[in-house]
PDB file of C-alpha atoms in Angstrom:
ATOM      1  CA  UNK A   1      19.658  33.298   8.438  1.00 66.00           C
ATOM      2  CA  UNK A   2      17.057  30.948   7.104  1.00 69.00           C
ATOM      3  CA  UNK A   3      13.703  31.143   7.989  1.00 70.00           C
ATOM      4  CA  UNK A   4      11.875  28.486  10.135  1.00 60.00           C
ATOM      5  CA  UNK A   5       8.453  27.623   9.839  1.00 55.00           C
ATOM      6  CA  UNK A   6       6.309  25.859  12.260  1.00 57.00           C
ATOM      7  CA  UNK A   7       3.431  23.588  10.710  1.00 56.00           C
ATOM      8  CA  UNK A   8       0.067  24.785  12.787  1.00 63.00           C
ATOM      9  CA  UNK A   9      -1.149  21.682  12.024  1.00 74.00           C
ATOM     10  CA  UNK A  10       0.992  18.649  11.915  1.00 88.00           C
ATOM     11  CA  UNK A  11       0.315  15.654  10.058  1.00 93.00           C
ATOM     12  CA  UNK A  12      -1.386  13.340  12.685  1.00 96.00           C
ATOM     13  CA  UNK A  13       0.560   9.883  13.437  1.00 97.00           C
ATOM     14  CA  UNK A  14      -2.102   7.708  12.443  1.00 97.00           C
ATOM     15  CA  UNK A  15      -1.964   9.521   8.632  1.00 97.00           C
ATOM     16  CA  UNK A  16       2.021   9.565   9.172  1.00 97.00           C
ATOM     17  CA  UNK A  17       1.782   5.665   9.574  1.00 98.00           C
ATOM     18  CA  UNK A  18      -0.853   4.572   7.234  1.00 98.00           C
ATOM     19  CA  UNK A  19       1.531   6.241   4.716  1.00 98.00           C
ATOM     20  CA  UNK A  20       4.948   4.620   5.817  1.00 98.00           C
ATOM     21  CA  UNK A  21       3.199   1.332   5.472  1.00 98.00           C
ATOM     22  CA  UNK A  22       1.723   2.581   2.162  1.00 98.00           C
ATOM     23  CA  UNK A  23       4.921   3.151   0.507  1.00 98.00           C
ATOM     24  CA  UNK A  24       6.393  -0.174   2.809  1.00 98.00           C
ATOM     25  CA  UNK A  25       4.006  -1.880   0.544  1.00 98.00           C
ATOM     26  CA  UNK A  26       4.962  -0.279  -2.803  1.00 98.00           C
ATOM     27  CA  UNK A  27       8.644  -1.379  -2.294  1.00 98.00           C
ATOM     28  CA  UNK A  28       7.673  -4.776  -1.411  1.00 97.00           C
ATOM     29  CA  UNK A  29       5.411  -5.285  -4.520  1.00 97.00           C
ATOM     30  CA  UNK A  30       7.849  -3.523  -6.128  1.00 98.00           C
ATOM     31  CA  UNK A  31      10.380  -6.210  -5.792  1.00 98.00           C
ATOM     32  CA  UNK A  32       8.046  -8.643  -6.511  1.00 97.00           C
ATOM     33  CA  UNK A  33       7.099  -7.104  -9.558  1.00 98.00           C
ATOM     34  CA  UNK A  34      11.665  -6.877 -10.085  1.00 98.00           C
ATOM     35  CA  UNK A  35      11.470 -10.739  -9.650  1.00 97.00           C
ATOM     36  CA  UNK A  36       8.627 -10.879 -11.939  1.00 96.00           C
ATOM     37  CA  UNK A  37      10.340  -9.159 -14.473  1.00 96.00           C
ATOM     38  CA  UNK A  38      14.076 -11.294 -14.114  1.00 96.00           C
ATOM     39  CA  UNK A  39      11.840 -15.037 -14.407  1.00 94.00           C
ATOM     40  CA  UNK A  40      10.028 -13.255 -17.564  1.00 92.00           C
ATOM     41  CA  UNK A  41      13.266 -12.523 -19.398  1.00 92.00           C
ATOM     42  CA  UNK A  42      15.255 -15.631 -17.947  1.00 92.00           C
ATOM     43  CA  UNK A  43      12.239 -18.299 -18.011  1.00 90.00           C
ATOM     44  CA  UNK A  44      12.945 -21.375 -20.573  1.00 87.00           C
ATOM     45  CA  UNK A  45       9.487 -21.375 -21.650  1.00 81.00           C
ATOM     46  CA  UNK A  46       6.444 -19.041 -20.919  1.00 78.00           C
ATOM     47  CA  UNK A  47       3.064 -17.953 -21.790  1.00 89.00           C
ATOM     48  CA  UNK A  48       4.752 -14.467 -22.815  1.00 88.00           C
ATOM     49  CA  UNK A  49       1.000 -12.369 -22.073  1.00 92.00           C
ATOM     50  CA  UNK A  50       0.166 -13.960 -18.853  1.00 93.00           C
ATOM     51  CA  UNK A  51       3.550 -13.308 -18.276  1.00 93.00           C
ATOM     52  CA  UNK A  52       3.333  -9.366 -19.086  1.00 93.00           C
ATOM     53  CA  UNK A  53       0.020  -9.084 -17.768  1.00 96.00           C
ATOM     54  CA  UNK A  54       1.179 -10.323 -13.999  1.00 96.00           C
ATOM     55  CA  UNK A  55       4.384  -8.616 -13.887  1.00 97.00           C
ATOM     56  CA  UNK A  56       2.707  -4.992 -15.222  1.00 97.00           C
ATOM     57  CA  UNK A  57      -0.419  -5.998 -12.732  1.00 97.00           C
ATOM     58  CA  UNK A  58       2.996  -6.021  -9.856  1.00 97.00           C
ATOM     59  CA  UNK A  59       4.288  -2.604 -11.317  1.00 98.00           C
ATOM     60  CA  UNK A  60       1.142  -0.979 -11.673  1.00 98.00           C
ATOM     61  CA  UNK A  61       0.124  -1.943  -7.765  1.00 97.00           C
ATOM     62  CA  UNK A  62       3.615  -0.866  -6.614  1.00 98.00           C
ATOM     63  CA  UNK A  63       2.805   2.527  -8.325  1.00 98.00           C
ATOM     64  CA  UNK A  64      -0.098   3.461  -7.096  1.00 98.00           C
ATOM     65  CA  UNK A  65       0.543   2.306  -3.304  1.00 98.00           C
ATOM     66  CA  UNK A  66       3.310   4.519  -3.646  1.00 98.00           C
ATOM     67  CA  UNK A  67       1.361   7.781  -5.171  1.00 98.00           C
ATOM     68  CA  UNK A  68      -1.568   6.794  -2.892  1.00 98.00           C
ATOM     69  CA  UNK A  69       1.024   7.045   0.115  1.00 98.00           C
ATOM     70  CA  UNK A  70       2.535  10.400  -1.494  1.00 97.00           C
ATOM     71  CA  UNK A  71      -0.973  12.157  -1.896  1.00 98.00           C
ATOM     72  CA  UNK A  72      -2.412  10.820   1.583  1.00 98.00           C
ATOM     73  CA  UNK A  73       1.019  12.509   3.085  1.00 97.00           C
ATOM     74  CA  UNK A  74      -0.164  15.871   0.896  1.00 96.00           C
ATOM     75  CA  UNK A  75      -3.285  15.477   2.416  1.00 96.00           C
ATOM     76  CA  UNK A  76      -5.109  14.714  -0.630  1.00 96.00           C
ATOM     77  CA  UNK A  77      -8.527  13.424   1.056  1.00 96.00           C
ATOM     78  CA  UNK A  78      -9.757  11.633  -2.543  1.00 97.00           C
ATOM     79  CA  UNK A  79      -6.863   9.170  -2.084  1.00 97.00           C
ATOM     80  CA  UNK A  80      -8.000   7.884   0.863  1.00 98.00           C
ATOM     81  CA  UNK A  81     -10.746   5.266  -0.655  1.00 98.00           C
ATOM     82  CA  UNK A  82      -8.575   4.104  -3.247  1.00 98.00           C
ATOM     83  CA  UNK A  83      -5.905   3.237  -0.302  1.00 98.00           C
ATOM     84  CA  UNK A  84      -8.734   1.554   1.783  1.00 98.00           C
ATOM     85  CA  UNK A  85      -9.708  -0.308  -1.295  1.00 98.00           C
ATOM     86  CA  UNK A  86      -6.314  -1.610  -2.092  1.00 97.00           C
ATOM     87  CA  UNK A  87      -5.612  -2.539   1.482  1.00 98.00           C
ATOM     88  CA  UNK A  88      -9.497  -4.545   1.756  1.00 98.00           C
ATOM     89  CA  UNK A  89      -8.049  -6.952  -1.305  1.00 97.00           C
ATOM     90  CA  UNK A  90      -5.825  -7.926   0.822  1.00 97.00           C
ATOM     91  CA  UNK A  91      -8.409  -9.919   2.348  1.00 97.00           C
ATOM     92  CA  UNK A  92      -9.007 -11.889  -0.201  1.00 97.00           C
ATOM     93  CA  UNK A  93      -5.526 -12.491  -1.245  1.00 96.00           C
ATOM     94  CA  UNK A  94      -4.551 -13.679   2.431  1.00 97.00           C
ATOM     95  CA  UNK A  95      -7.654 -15.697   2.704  1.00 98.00           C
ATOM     96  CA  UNK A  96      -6.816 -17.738  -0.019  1.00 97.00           C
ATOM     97  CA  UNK A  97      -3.060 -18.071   1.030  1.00 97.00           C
ATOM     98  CA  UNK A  98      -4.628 -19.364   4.345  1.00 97.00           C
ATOM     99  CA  UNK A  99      -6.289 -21.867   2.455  1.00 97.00           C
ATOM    100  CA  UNK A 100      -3.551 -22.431   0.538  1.00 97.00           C
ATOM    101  CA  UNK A 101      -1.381 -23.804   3.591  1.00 96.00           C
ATOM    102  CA  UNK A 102       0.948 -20.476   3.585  1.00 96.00           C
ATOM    103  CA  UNK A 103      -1.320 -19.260   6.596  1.00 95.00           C
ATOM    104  CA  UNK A 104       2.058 -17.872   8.131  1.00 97.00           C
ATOM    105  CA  UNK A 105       1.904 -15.289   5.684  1.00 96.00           C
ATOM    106  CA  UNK A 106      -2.113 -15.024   4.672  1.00 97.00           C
ATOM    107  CA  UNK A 107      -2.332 -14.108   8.134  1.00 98.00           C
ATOM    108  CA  UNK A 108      -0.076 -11.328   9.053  1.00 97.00           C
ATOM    109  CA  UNK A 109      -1.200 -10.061   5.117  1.00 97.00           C
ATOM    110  CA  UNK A 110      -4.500  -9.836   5.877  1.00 98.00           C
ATOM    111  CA  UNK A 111      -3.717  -7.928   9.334  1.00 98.00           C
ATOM    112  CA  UNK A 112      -1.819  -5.411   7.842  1.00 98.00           C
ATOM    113  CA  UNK A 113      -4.405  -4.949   5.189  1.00 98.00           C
ATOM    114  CA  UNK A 114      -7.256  -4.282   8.760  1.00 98.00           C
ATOM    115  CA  UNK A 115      -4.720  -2.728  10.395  1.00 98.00           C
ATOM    116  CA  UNK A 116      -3.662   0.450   7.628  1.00 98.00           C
ATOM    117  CA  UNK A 117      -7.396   0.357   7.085  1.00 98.00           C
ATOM    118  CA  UNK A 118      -8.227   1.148  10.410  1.00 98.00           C
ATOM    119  CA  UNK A 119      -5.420   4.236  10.158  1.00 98.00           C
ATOM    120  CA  UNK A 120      -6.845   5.441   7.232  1.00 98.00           C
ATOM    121  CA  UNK A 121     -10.668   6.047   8.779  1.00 97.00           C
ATOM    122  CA  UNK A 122      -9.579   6.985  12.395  1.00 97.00           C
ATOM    123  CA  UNK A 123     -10.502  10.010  13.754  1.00 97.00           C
ATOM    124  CA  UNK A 124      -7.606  12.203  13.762  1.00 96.00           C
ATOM    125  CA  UNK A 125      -6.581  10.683   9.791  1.00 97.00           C
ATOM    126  CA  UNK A 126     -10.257  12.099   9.548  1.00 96.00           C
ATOM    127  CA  UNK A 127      -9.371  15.142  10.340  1.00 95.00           C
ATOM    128  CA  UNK A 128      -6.395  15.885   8.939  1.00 95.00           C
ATOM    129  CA  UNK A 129      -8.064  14.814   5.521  1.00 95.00           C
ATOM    130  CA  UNK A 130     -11.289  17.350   5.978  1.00 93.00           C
ATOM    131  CA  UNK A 131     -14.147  15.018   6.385  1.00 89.00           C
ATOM    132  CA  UNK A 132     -14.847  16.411   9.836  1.00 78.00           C
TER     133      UNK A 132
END
């Protein structure tokens, strides 16, 4: 028979959620960073280090949304400013995308980046990461 364990303290669903949309993150700027890498090796003409630079910038962000989501699931509490961090340039990014005329998108971006934000530095994510 297998033993069964029962977690005293489960991980609270504010944490559970700011991670999910963590790692929702990493796979979308993961297949951006897929697409980056297709146009690099099929474009007809390039500037080959801008080129490299962006498309590692894409990989680089997908990786560490997704080991910020892994070690904020551990409980790890020093990944939870880098996470808040990464979600607060959305800001910028969907500021500028308003202004750019893609407000459809800017918009909801720069929710999302408020809204996992605002699970990362509620009370019971608090908790659960020791700061209380």
């Amino acid at each position: 028979m297998a033993r069964v364990t029962i977690d005293s303290d489960p991980i609270p669903v504010t944490l559970r959620w700011a991670v999910r949309l963590l790692r929702g993150e990493a796979v979308a700027v993961g297949l951006v960073a897929a697409w980056l890498v297709w146009a690099d090796l099929t474009a007809t003409t390039t500037d080959l280090t801008s080129a490299l630079l962006v498309t590692a910038f894409a990989v680089g962000a997908a990786a560490a949304l997704w080991a910020l989501g892994g070690a904020l699931a551990r409980r790890r509490a020093g990944a939870r400013a880098p996470a808040i961090v990464l979600q607060l340039m959305l800001l910028p990014v969907g500021w500028f995308m308003v202004q750019g005329g893609v407000g459809w998108f800017g918009v909801p971006l720069m929710a999302l980046g408020l809204g996992v934000t605002a699970l990362l530095v509620s009370t019971p994510t608090t908790r659960a990461l020791g700061f209380e």
